[in-house]
Amino acid sequence: QAEIIHRSGQSQKKNYNAAIANQLLSKLKYYRKNNSFTGFLLATLCCFIFILSRLIAFTLLSAVKNIYALKSKAYWYSMTRYFKYLFLNDKKIA
């Protein structure tokens, strides 16, 4: 019998762009599929505020540590994926 060992967080450390964008867009896809239009709009607004706040915070902190610069880039990437998902109906995984 094969044993699978999951080392949580290892792929996220290697690719912040995909990990953060997929996490956020998966939530939006869930709300679009399982909630009313009003619920989806509220989730969309909350997601935008979340991305924007993290983008600002990590951009300001990027002078302190390199990890914050990587996260800032990842949230910028997530913002572009967010708009592509909403306005271009781009549903592919990041």
mmCIF file of C-alpha atoms in Angstrom:
data_model
loop_
_atom_site.group_PDB
_atom_site.id
_atom_site.type_symbol
_atom_site.label_atom_id
_atom_site.label_comp_id
_atom_site.label_asym_id
_atom_site.label_seq_id
_atom_site.Cartn_x
_atom_site.Cartn_y
_atom_site.Cartn_z
ATOM 1 C CA GLN A 1 0.000 0.000 0.000
ATOM 2 C CA ALA A 2 1.364 3.405 -1.004
ATOM 3 C CA GLU A 3 1.713 6.169 1.547
ATOM 4 C CA ILE A 4 1.287 9.798 0.545
ATOM 5 C CA ILE A 5 2.949 12.494 2.617
ATOM 6 C CA HIS A 6 1.583 15.992 2.178
ATOM 7 C CA ARG A 7 3.934 18.805 3.046
ATOM 8 C CA SER A 8 1.477 21.639 3.354
ATOM 9 C CA GLY A 9 2.455 24.991 1.986
ATOM 10 C CA GLN A 10 5.442 23.866 -0.080
ATOM 11 C CA SER A 11 3.958 24.749 -3.479
ATOM 12 C CA GLN A 12 2.734 28.087 -2.143
ATOM 13 C CA LYS A 13 6.255 29.037 -1.115
ATOM 14 C CA LYS A 14 7.449 28.387 -4.661
ATOM 15 C CA ASN A 15 4.682 30.181 -6.558
ATOM 16 C CA TYR A 16 2.896 32.936 -4.656
ATOM 17 C CA ASN A 17 1.206 34.197 -7.825
ATOM 18 C CA ALA A 18 -0.720 31.029 -8.540
ATOM 19 C CA ALA A 19 -1.400 30.170 -4.912
ATOM 20 C CA ILE A 20 -2.910 33.528 -3.941
ATOM 21 C CA ALA A 21 -4.794 34.105 -7.201
ATOM 22 C CA ASN A 22 -6.278 30.600 -7.166
ATOM 23 C CA GLN A 23 -7.338 30.931 -3.547
ATOM 24 C CA LEU A 24 -9.171 34.206 -4.169
ATOM 25 C CA LEU A 25 -10.714 33.266 -7.511
ATOM 26 C CA SER A 26 -11.880 29.910 -6.175
ATOM 27 C CA LYS A 27 -13.926 31.747 -3.570
ATOM 28 C CA LEU A 28 -15.489 33.952 -6.227
ATOM 29 C CA LYS A 29 -16.285 30.946 -8.396
ATOM 30 C CA TYR A 30 -17.919 29.279 -5.390
ATOM 31 C CA TYR A 31 -20.070 32.339 -4.659
ATOM 32 C CA ARG A 32 -21.054 32.710 -8.308
ATOM 33 C CA LYS A 33 -22.173 29.100 -8.442
ATOM 34 C CA ASN A 34 -23.816 28.712 -5.022
ATOM 35 C CA ASN A 35 -25.203 32.120 -4.041
ATOM 36 C CA SER A 36 -27.604 34.725 -5.319
ATOM 37 C CA PHE A 37 -26.410 37.507 -7.595
ATOM 38 C CA THR A 38 -26.428 39.888 -4.620
ATOM 39 C CA GLY A 39 -24.266 37.477 -2.624
ATOM 40 C CA PHE A 40 -21.866 37.186 -5.532
ATOM 41 C CA LEU A 41 -21.650 40.991 -5.855
ATOM 42 C CA LEU A 42 -20.911 41.313 -2.148
ATOM 43 C CA ALA A 43 -18.210 38.622 -2.381
ATOM 44 C CA THR A 44 -16.746 40.407 -5.412
ATOM 45 C CA LEU A 45 -16.556 43.696 -3.521
ATOM 46 C CA CYS A 46 -15.011 42.044 -0.458
ATOM 47 C CA CYS A 47 -12.451 40.265 -2.643
ATOM 48 C CA PHE A 48 -11.501 43.557 -4.330
ATOM 49 C CA ILE A 49 -11.064 45.305 -0.981
ATOM 50 C CA PHE A 50 -9.025 42.383 0.334
ATOM 51 C CA ILE A 51 -6.682 42.356 -2.675
ATOM 52 C CA LEU A 52 -6.287 46.130 -2.675
ATOM 53 C CA SER A 53 -5.531 46.308 1.053
ATOM 54 C CA ARG A 54 -2.912 43.564 0.802
ATOM 55 C CA LEU A 55 -1.398 45.133 -2.282
ATOM 56 C CA ILE A 56 -0.970 48.455 -0.494
ATOM 57 C CA ALA A 57 0.317 46.899 2.729
ATOM 58 C CA PHE A 58 2.845 44.588 1.091
ATOM 59 C CA THR A 59 4.048 47.315 -1.257
ATOM 60 C CA LEU A 60 4.788 49.552 1.727
ATOM 61 C CA LEU A 61 6.457 46.694 3.619
ATOM 62 C CA SER A 62 8.520 45.526 0.637
ATOM 63 C CA ALA A 63 11.343 47.851 1.667
ATOM 64 C CA VAL A 64 11.651 45.902 4.926
ATOM 65 C CA LYS A 65 11.884 42.316 3.637
ATOM 66 C CA ASN A 66 12.092 40.698 0.232
ATOM 67 C CA ILE A 67 9.222 38.324 1.054
ATOM 68 C CA TYR A 68 6.854 41.299 1.140
ATOM 69 C CA ALA A 69 7.957 42.323 -2.338
ATOM 70 C CA LEU A 70 7.137 38.822 -3.583
ATOM 71 C CA LYS A 71 3.721 38.962 -1.948
ATOM 72 C CA SER A 72 3.101 42.429 -3.369
ATOM 73 C CA LYS A 73 3.806 41.102 -6.864
ATOM 74 C CA ALA A 74 1.514 38.160 -6.196
ATOM 75 C CA TYR A 75 -1.358 40.420 -5.174
ATOM 76 C CA TRP A 76 -0.788 42.599 -8.228
ATOM 77 C CA TYR A 77 -1.011 39.414 -10.321
ATOM 78 C CA SER A 78 -4.158 38.444 -8.396
ATOM 79 C CA MET A 79 -5.713 41.828 -9.161
ATOM 80 C CA THR A 80 -5.154 41.335 -12.892
ATOM 81 C CA ARG A 81 -6.615 37.814 -12.701
ATOM 82 C CA TYR A 82 -9.570 39.196 -10.719
ATOM 83 C CA PHE A 83 -10.418 41.732 -13.440
ATOM 84 C CA LYS A 84 -9.914 39.169 -16.218
ATOM 85 C CA TYR A 85 -12.279 36.812 -14.416
ATOM 86 C CA LEU A 86 -14.957 39.475 -13.930
ATOM 87 C CA PHE A 87 -14.795 41.382 -17.210
ATOM 88 C CA LEU A 88 -13.317 38.954 -19.724
ATOM 89 C CA ASN A 89 -14.935 35.837 -18.233
ATOM 90 C CA ASP A 90 -11.475 34.236 -18.065
ATOM 91 C CA LYS A 91 -11.997 31.165 -15.877
ATOM 92 C CA LYS A 92 -8.689 29.395 -16.359
ATOM 93 C CA ILE A 93 -6.577 28.483 -13.363
ATOM 94 C CA ALA A 94 -3.666 30.850 -12.753
#
